[in-house]
Short mmCIF file of C-alpha atoms in Angstrom, two decimals:
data_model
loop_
_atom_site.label_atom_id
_atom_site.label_comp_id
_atom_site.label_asym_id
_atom_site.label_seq_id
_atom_site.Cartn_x
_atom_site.Cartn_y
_atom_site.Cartn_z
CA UNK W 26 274.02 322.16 -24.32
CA UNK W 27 273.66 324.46 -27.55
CA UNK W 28 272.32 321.43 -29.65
CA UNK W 29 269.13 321.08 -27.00
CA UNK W 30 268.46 324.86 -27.34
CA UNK W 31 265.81 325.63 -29.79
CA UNK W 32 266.21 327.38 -33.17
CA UNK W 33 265.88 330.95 -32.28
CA UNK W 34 266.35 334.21 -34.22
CA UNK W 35 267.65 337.37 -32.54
CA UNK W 36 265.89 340.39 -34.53
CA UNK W 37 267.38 343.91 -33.70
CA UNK W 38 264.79 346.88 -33.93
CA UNK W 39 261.39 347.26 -33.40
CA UNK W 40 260.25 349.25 -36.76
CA UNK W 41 258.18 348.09 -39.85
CA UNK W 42 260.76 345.54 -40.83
CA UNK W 43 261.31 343.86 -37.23
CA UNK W 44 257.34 344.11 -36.60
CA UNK W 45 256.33 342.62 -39.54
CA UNK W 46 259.40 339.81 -38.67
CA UNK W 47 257.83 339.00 -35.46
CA UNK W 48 254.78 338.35 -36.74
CA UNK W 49 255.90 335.67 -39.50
CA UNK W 50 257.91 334.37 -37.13
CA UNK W 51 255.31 333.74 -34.62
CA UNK W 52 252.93 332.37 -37.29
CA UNK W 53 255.76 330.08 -37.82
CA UNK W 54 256.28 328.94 -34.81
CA UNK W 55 260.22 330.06 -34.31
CA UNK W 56 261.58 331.33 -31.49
CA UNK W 57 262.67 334.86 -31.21
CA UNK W 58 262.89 338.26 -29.13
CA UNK W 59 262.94 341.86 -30.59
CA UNK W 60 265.49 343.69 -29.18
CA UNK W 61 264.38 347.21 -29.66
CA UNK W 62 266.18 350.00 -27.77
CA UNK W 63 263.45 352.95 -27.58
CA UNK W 64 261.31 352.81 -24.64
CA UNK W 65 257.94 353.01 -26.99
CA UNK W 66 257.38 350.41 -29.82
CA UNK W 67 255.73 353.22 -31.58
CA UNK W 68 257.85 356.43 -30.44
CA UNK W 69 256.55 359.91 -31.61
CA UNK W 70 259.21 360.06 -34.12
CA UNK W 71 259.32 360.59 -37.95
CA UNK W 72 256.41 361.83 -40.34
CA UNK W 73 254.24 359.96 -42.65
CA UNK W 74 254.73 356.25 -44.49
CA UNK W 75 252.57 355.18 -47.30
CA UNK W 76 251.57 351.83 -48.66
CA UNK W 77 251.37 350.71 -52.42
CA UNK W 78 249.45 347.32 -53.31
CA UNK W 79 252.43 345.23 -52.93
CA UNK W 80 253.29 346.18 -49.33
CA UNK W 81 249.37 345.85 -48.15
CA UNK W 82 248.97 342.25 -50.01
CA UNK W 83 251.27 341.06 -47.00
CA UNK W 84 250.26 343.33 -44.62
CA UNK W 85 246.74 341.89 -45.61
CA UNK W 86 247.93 338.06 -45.37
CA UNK W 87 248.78 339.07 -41.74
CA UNK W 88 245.93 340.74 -40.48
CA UNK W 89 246.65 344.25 -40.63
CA UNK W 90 244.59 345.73 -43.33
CA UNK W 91 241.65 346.18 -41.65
CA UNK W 92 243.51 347.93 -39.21
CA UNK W 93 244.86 350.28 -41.93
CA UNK W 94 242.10 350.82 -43.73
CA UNK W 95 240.73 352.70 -40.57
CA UNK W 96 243.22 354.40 -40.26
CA UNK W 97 243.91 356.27 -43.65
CA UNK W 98 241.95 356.31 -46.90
CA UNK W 99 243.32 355.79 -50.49
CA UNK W 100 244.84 358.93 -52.54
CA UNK W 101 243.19 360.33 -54.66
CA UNK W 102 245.19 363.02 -56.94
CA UNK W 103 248.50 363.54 -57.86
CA UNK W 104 249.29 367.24 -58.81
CA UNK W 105 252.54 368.66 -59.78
CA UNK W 106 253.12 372.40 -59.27
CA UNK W 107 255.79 374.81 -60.37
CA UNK W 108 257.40 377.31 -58.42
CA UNK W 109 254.54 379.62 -58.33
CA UNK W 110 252.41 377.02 -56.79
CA UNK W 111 250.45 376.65 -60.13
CA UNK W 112 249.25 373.11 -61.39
CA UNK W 113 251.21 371.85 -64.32
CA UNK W 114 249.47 368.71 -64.22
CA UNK W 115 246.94 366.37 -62.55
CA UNK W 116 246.32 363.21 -62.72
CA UNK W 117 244.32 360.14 -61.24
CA UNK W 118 247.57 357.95 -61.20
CA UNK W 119 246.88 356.64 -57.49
CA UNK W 120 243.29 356.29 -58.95
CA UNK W 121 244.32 354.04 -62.00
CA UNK W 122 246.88 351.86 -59.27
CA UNK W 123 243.43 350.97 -57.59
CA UNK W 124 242.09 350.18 -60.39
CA UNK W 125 244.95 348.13 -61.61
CA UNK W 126 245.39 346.11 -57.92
CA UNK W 127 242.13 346.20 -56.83
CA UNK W 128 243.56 348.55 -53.81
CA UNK W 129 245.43 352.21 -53.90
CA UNK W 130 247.98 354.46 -52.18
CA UNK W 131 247.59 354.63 -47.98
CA UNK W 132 249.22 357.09 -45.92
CA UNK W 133 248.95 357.00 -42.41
CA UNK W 134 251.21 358.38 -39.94
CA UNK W 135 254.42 356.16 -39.49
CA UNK W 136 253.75 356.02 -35.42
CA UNK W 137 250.15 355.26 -36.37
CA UNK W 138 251.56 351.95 -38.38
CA UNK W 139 253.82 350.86 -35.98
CA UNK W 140 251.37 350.82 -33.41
CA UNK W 141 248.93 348.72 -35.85
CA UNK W 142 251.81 346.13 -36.41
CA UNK W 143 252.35 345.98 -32.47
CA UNK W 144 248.58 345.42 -32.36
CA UNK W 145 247.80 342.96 -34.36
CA UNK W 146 251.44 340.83 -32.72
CA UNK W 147 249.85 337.12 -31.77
CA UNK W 148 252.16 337.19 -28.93
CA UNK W 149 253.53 340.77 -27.70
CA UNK W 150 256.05 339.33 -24.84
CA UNK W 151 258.29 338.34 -27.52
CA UNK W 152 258.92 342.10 -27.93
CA UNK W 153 261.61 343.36 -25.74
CA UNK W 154 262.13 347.09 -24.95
CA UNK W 155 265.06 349.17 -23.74
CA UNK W 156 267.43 347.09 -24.79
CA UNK W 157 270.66 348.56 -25.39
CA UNK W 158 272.90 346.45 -27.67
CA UNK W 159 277.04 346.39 -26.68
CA UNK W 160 278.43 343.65 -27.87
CA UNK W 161 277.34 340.83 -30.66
CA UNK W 162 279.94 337.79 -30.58
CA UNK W 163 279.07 335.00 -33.50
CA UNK W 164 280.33 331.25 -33.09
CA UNK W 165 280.65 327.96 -34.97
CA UNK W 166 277.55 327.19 -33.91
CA UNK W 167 275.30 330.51 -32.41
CA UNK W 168 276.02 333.97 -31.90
CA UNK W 169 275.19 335.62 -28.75
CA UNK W 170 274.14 339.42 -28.31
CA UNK W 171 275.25 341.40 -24.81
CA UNK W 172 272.98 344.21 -23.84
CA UNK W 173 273.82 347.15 -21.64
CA UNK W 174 271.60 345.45 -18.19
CA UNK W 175 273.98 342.50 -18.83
CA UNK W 176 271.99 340.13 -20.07
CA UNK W 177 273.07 337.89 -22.95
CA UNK W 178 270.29 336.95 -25.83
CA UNK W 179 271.30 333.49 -27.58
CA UNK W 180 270.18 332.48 -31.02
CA UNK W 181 271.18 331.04 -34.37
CA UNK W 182 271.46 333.97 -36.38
CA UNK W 183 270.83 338.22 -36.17
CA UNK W 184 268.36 339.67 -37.99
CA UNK W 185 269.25 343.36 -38.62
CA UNK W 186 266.20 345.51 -39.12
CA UNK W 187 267.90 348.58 -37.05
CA UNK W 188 266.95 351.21 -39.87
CA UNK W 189 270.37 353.07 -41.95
CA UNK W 190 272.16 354.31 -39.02
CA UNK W 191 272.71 349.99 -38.48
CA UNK W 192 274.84 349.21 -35.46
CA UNK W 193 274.21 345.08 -36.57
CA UNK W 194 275.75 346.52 -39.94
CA UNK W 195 279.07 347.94 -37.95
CA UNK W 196 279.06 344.62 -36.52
CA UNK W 197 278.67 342.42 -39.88
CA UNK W 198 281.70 344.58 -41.12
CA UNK W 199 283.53 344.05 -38.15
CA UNK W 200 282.94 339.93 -38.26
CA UNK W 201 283.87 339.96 -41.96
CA UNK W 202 287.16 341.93 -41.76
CA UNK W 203 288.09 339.27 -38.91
CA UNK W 204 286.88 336.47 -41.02
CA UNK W 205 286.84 337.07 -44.97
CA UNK W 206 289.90 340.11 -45.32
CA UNK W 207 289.00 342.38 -48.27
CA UNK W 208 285.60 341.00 -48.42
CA UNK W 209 283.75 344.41 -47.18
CA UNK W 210 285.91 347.24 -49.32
CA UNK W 211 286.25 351.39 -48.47
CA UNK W 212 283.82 351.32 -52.05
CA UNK W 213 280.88 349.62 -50.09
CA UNK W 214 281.05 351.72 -47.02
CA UNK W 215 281.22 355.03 -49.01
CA UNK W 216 278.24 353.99 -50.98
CA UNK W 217 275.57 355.30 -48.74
CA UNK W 218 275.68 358.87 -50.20
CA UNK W 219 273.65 361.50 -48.43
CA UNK W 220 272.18 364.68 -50.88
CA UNK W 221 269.63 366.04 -49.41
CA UNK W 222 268.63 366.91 -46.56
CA UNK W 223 264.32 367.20 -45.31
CA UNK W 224 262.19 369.13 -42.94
CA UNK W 225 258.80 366.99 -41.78
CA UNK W 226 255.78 368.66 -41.22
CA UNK W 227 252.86 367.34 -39.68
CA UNK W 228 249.70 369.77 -39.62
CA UNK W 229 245.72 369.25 -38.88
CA UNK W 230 244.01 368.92 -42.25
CA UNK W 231 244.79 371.97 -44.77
CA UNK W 232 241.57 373.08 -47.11
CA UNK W 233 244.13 374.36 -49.77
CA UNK W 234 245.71 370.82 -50.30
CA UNK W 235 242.35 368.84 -50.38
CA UNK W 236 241.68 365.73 -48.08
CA UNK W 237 243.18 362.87 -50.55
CA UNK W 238 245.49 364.31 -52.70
CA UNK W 239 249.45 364.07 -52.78
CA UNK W 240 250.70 367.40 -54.11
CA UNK W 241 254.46 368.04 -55.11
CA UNK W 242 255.88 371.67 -56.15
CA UNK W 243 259.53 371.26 -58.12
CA UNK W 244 261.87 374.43 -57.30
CA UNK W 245 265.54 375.47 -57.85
CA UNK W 246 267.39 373.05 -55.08
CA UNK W 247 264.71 371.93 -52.90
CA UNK W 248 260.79 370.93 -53.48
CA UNK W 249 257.40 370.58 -51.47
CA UNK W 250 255.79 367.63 -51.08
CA UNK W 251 252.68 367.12 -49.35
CA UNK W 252 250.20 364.06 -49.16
CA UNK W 253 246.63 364.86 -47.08
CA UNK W 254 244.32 362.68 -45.40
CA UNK W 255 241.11 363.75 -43.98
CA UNK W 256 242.29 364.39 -40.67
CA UNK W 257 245.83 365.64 -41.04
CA UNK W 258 248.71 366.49 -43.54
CA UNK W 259 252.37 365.65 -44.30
CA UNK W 260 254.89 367.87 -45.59
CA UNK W 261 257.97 366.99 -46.08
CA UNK W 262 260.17 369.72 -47.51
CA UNK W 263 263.52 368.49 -49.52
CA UNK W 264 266.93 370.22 -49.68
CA UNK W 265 269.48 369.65 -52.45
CA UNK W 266 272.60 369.70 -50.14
CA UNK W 267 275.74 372.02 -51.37
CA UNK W 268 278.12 369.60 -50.26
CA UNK W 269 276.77 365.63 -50.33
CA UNK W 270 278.66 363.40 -48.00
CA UNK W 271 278.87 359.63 -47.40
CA UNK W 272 279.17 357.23 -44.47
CA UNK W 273 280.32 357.34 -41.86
CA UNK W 274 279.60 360.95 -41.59
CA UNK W 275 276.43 361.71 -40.17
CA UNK W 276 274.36 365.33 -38.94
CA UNK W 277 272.36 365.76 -36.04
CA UNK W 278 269.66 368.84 -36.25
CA UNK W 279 268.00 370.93 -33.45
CA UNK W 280 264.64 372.67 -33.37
CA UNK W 281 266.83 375.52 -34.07
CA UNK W 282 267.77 373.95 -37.30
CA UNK W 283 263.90 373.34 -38.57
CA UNK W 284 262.95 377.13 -37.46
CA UNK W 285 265.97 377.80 -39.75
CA UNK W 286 265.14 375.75 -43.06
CA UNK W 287 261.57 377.22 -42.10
CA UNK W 288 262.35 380.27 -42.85
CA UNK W 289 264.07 380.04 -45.76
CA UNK W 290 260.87 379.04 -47.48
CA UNK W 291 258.45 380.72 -45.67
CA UNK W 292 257.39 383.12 -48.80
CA UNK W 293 257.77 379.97 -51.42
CA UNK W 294 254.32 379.24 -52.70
CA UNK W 295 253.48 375.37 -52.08
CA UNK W 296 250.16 375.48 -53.99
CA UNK W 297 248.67 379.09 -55.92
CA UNK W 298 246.78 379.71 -53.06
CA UNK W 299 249.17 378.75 -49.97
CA UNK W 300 252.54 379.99 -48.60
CA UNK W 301 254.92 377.47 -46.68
CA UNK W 302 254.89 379.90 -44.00
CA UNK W 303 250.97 379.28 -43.41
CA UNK W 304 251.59 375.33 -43.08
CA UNK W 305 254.42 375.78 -40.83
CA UNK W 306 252.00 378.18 -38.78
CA UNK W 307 249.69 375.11 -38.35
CA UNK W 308 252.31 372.47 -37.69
CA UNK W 309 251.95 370.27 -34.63
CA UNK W 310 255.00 368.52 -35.18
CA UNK W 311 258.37 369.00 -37.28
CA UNK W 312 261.75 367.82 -37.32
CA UNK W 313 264.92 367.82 -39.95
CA UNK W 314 266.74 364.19 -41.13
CA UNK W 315 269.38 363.85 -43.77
CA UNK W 316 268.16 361.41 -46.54
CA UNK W 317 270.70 359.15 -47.30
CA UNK W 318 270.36 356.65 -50.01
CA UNK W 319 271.85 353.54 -51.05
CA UNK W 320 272.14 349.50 -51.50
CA UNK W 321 274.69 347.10 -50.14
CA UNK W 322 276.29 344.79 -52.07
CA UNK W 323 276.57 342.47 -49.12
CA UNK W 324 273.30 341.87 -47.19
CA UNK W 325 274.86 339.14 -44.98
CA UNK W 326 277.56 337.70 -43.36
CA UNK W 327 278.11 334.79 -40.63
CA UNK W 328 275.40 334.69 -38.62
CA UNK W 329 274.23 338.03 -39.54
CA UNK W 330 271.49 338.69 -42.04
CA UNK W 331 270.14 342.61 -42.70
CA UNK W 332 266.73 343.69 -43.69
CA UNK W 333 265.33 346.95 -44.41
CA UNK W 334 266.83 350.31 -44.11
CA UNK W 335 269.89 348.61 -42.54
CA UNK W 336 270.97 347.49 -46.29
CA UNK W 337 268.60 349.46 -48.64
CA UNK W 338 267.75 353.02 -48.59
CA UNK W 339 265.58 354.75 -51.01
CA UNK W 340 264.63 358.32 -51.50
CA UNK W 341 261.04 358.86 -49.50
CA UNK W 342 259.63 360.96 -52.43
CA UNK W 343 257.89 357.80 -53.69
CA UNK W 344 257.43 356.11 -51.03
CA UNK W 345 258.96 352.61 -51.59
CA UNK W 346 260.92 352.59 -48.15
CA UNK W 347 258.45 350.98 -46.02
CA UNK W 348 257.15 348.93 -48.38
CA UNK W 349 260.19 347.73 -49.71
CA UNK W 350 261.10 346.81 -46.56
CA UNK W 351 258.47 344.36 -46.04
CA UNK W 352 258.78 342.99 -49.20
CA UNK W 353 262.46 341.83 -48.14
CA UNK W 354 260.76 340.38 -44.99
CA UNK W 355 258.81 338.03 -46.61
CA UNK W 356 261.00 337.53 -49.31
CA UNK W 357 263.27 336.01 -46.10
CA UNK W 358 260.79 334.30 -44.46
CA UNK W 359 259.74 332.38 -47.63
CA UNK W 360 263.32 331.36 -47.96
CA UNK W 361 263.45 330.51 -44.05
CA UNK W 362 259.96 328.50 -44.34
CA UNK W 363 261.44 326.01 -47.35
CA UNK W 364 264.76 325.43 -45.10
CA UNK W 365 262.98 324.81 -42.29
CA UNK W 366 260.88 322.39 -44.20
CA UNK W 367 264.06 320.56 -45.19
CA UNK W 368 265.51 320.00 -41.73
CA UNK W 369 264.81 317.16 -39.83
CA UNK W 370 263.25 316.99 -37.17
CA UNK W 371 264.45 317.78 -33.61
CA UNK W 372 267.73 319.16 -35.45
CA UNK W 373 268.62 322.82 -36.75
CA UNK W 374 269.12 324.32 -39.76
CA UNK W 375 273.06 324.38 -40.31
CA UNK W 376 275.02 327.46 -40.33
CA UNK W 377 275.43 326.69 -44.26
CA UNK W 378 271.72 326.30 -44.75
CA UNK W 379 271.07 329.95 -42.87
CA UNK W 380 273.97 331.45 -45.60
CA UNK W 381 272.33 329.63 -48.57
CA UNK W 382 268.64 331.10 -47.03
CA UNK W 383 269.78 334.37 -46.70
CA UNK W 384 271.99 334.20 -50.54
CA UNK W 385 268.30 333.57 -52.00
CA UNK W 386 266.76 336.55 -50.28
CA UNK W 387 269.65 338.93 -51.48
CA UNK W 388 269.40 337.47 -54.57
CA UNK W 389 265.90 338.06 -55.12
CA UNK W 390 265.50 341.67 -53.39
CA UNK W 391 268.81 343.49 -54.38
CA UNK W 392 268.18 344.29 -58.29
CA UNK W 393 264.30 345.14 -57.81
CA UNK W 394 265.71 347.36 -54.90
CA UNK W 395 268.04 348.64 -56.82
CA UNK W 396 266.02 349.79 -59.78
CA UNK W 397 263.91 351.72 -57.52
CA UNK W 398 266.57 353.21 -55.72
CA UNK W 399 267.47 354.71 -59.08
CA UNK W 400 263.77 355.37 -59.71
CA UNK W 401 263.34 357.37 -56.79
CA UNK W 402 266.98 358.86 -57.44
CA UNK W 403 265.86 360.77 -60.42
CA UNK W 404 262.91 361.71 -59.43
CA UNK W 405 264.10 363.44 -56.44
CA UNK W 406 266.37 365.63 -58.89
CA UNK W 407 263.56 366.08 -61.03
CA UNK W 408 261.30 367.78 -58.58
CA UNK W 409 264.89 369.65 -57.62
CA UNK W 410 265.29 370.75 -61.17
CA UNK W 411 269.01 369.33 -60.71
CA UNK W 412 270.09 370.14 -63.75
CA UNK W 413 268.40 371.54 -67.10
CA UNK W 414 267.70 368.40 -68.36
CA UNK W 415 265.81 367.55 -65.12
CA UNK W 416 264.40 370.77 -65.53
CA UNK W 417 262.64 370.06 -68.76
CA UNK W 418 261.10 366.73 -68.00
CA UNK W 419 259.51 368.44 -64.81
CA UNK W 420 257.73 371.22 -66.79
CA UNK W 421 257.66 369.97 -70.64
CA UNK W 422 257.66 365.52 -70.56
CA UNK W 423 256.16 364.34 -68.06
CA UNK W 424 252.84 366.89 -67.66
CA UNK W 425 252.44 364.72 -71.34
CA UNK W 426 252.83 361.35 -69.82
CA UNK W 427 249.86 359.23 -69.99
CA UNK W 428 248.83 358.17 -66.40
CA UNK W 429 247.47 355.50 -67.17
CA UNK W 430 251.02 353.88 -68.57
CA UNK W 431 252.87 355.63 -65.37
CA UNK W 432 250.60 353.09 -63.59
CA UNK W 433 250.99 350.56 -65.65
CA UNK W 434 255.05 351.04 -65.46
CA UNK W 435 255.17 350.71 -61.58
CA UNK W 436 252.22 347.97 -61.20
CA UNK W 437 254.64 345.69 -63.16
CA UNK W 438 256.91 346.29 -60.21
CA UNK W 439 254.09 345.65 -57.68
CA UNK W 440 252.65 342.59 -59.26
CA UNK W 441 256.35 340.54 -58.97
CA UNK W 442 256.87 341.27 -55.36
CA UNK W 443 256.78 338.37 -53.25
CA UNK W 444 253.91 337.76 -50.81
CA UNK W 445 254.40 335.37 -47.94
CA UNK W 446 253.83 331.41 -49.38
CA UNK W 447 253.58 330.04 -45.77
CA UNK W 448 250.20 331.87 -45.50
CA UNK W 449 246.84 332.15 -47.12
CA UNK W 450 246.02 335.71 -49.38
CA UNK W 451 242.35 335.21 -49.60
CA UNK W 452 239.88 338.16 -50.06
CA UNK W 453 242.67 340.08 -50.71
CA UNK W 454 241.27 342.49 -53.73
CA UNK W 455 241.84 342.34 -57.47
CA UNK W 456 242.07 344.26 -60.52
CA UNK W 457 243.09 344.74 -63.84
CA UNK W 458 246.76 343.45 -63.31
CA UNK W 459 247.45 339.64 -62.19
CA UNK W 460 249.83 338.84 -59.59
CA UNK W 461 252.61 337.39 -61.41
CA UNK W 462 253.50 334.72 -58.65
CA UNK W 463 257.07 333.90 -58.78
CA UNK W 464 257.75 329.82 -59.48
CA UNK W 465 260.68 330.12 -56.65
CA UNK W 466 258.46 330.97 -53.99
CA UNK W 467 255.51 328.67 -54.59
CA UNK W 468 255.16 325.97 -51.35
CA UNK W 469 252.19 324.10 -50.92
CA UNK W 470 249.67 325.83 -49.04
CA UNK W 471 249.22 323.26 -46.44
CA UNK W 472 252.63 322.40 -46.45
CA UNK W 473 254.18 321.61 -42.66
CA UNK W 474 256.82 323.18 -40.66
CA UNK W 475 258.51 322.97 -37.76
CA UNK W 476 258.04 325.41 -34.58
CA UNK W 477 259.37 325.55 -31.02
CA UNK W 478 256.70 324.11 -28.74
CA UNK W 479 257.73 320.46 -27.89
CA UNK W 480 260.21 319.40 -25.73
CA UNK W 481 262.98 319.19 -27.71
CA UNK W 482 262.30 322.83 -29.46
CA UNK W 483 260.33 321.65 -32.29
CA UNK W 484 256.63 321.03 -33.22
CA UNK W 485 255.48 319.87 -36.97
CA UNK W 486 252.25 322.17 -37.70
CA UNK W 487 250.82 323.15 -40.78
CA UNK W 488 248.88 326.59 -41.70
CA UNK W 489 244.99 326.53 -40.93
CA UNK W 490 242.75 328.81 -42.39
CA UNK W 491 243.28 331.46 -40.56
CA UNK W 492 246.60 331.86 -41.53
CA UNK W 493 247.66 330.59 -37.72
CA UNK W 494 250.24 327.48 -37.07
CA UNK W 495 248.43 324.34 -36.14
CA UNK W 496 250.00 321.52 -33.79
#
């Protein structure tokens, strides 16, 4: 019988968002299996990810920073360059965010993270690889998703975290034309606009472009940017497409296709003393993605709930993707964790309960995501000198901007995010700015909820100090 089975949650794709998912889930003690359809939880794929304050304050309250902290250390610089490669300014804005937060910029290779989150999982089986999705039917009172092998995963609800190119969106779309006509409009699908396109470099470190410095180098139609660690860089080269596009249209590139945008650059200064043609030289790996951007105005629907690049897509040149991401995770979870709190026990939460959980978490993520969507947006034509106007705040306003009050500006976006309520953020470091900790989201520290370990699918537990469920 459905009512004996557990309260289990279906998430689709293995990336930041569906790691970091399994992990609050498991510290909450709710069933679940990540469906992810790679081979690899951590496939050679992609370039570099970076983490502000905000995303490492959860990734801290589960473990991982440590981890990270190996990994990568903090940036240093920021220096903008002109076409010719020379400075036009350079500042210590990553410098003053450490200051502010107590912690700075991290970039680490994206493969390198994912592994970490995989890691530091309290429970890996609940990962599932190789699973090819074909089918995801929703009912009254489950939904059930049908892989390729044949095999049928049951739960209450979906959670999407299946990155931009979202089959579990297709699906949501689908389930709301059958159920709510007119609810999902032509407007909505169009809105993920694609205007650029990027090449991703990886190279061994690169003396020219210093061990902890980001660099960026504006240019008619396309820019360099290039953050550097001690033991490796990564370049990602953007291209102001001729012709944008929108969904469902999507390109596919070739080798043949990076060798080609390559070229094109090869003589374009990236710093005064370095050609693009002497980083590709060094590469070790490279690849070319179109950079869509965009935010849904629906984030849910049924059983179906989307996290991630699935319903938000930013411009990478300021690196809010991944950590937006997670933000939106445990902006969910917190909402998840007070309905859970509310049901009774041996019961599940109600199909209206999982809408009302997942209204909240739109509610609170979509605006902030928003806002940096647009953020990111103009920056990107900025460093593309778009238009004349973007043109002359590239080379004339913002060399004068203070960066002190640039860091100020975005650490009052970093100090609302949520964190996760359920757990502990102890020895977490501090600075100049205050967390301002959001009334909505407060829930006792000790409070108790319920997990999936008794007989009838439920345990009552509370959080002990090490952030772990106790029954």
């Amino acid at each position: 019988m459905q009512a004996e089975r557990p309260f289990r949650i279906i998430v689709v794709g293995a990336g930041v968002a569906g790691m970091v998912a399994s992990n609050c889930l498991q510290r909450l003690g709710i069933d679940h299996v990540v469906l992810e359809k790679y081979a690899e939880v951590a496939p050679s794929m992609g370039n570099g990810i970076s983490m502000w304050p905000h995303g490492l304050r959860i990734l801290h309250q589960l473990g991982y920073l440590p981890a990270i902290q190996r990994d990568a250390v903090p940036v240093n610089r920021f220096l903008g360059r002109g076409p010719d490669g020379r400075v036009m300014h350079d500042n210590l804005l990553y410098t003053h965010v450490e200051k502010n937060h107590g912690i700075g910029f991290f970039p680490l290779e994206r493969r390198n993270l994912l592994q970490i989150l995989y890691d530091g999982l309290p429970d890996k089986s609940f990962i599932r690889t190789e699973s090819i999705i074909e089918d995801v039917k929703q009912f009254p009172d489950r939904v059930e998703v049908c892989l390729a092998d044949g095999t049928v995963e049951t739960g209450d609800m979906v959670l999407g975290c299946d990155g931009v190119h979202s089959l579990m969106r297709s699906f949501m779309w689908d389930h709301a034309t059958k159920t709510s006509p007119g609810l999902i409009q032509v407007k909505e699908k169009t809105s993920l606009n694609t205007n650029w396109k990027t090449l991703l470099v990886s190279t061994p470190p690169i003396p020219e472009l210093g061990e902890r410095d980001v660099n960026i180098t504006h240019n008619n139609r396309f820019t360099f940017l290039a953050t550097s660690q001690p033991d490796a860089v990564y370049v990602v080269v953007v291209f102001l497409l001729d012709t944008p596009f929108t969904w469902p249209k999507r390109q596919q590139f070739t080798d043949e296709d990076a060798d080609a945008l390559a070229e094109l650059v090869a003589d374009k200064p990236v710093t005064d003393q370095l050609l693009f043609s002497e980083i590709w030289r060094r590469r070790t790996r490279a690849s070319v993605i179109s950079l869509e951007e965009g935010v849904m105005e629906h984030w849910h629907h049924g059983r179906i709930c989307l996290l991630g690049d699935a319903v938000h897509k930013v411009h990478p040149n300021l690196a809010f993707g991944g950590n937006s991401a997670i933000e939106g995770v445990a902006s969910f979870m917190n909402n998840l964790c007070r309905v859970m709190q509310s049901t009774c026990c041996g019961t599940k939460p109600s199909g209206t309960a999982l809408n009302m959980v997942f209204a909240a978490y739109q509610k609170q993520q979509r605006q902030r995501i928003k806002e940096l969507m647009d953020l990111s947006h103009m920056a990107a034509k900025v460093h593309t000198y778009a238009t004349p106007l973007h043109k002359l705040l590239a080379n004339w306003i913002f060399p004068l901007c203070d960066d002190r009050m640039l860091a100020n500006h975005i650490g009052a976006y970093f100090a609302t995010a949520p964190k996760l309520d359920f757990l502990p953020c102890v020895g977490f470091p501090s600075g100049l700015l205050a967390w301002a900790e959001d009334d909505r989201n407060d829930v006792p520290r000790n409070h108790y909820i319920k997990g999936h370990l008794n007989g009838n699918g439920y345990a009552n537990g509370h959080v002990n100090g090490n952030g772990y469920v106790v029954y």
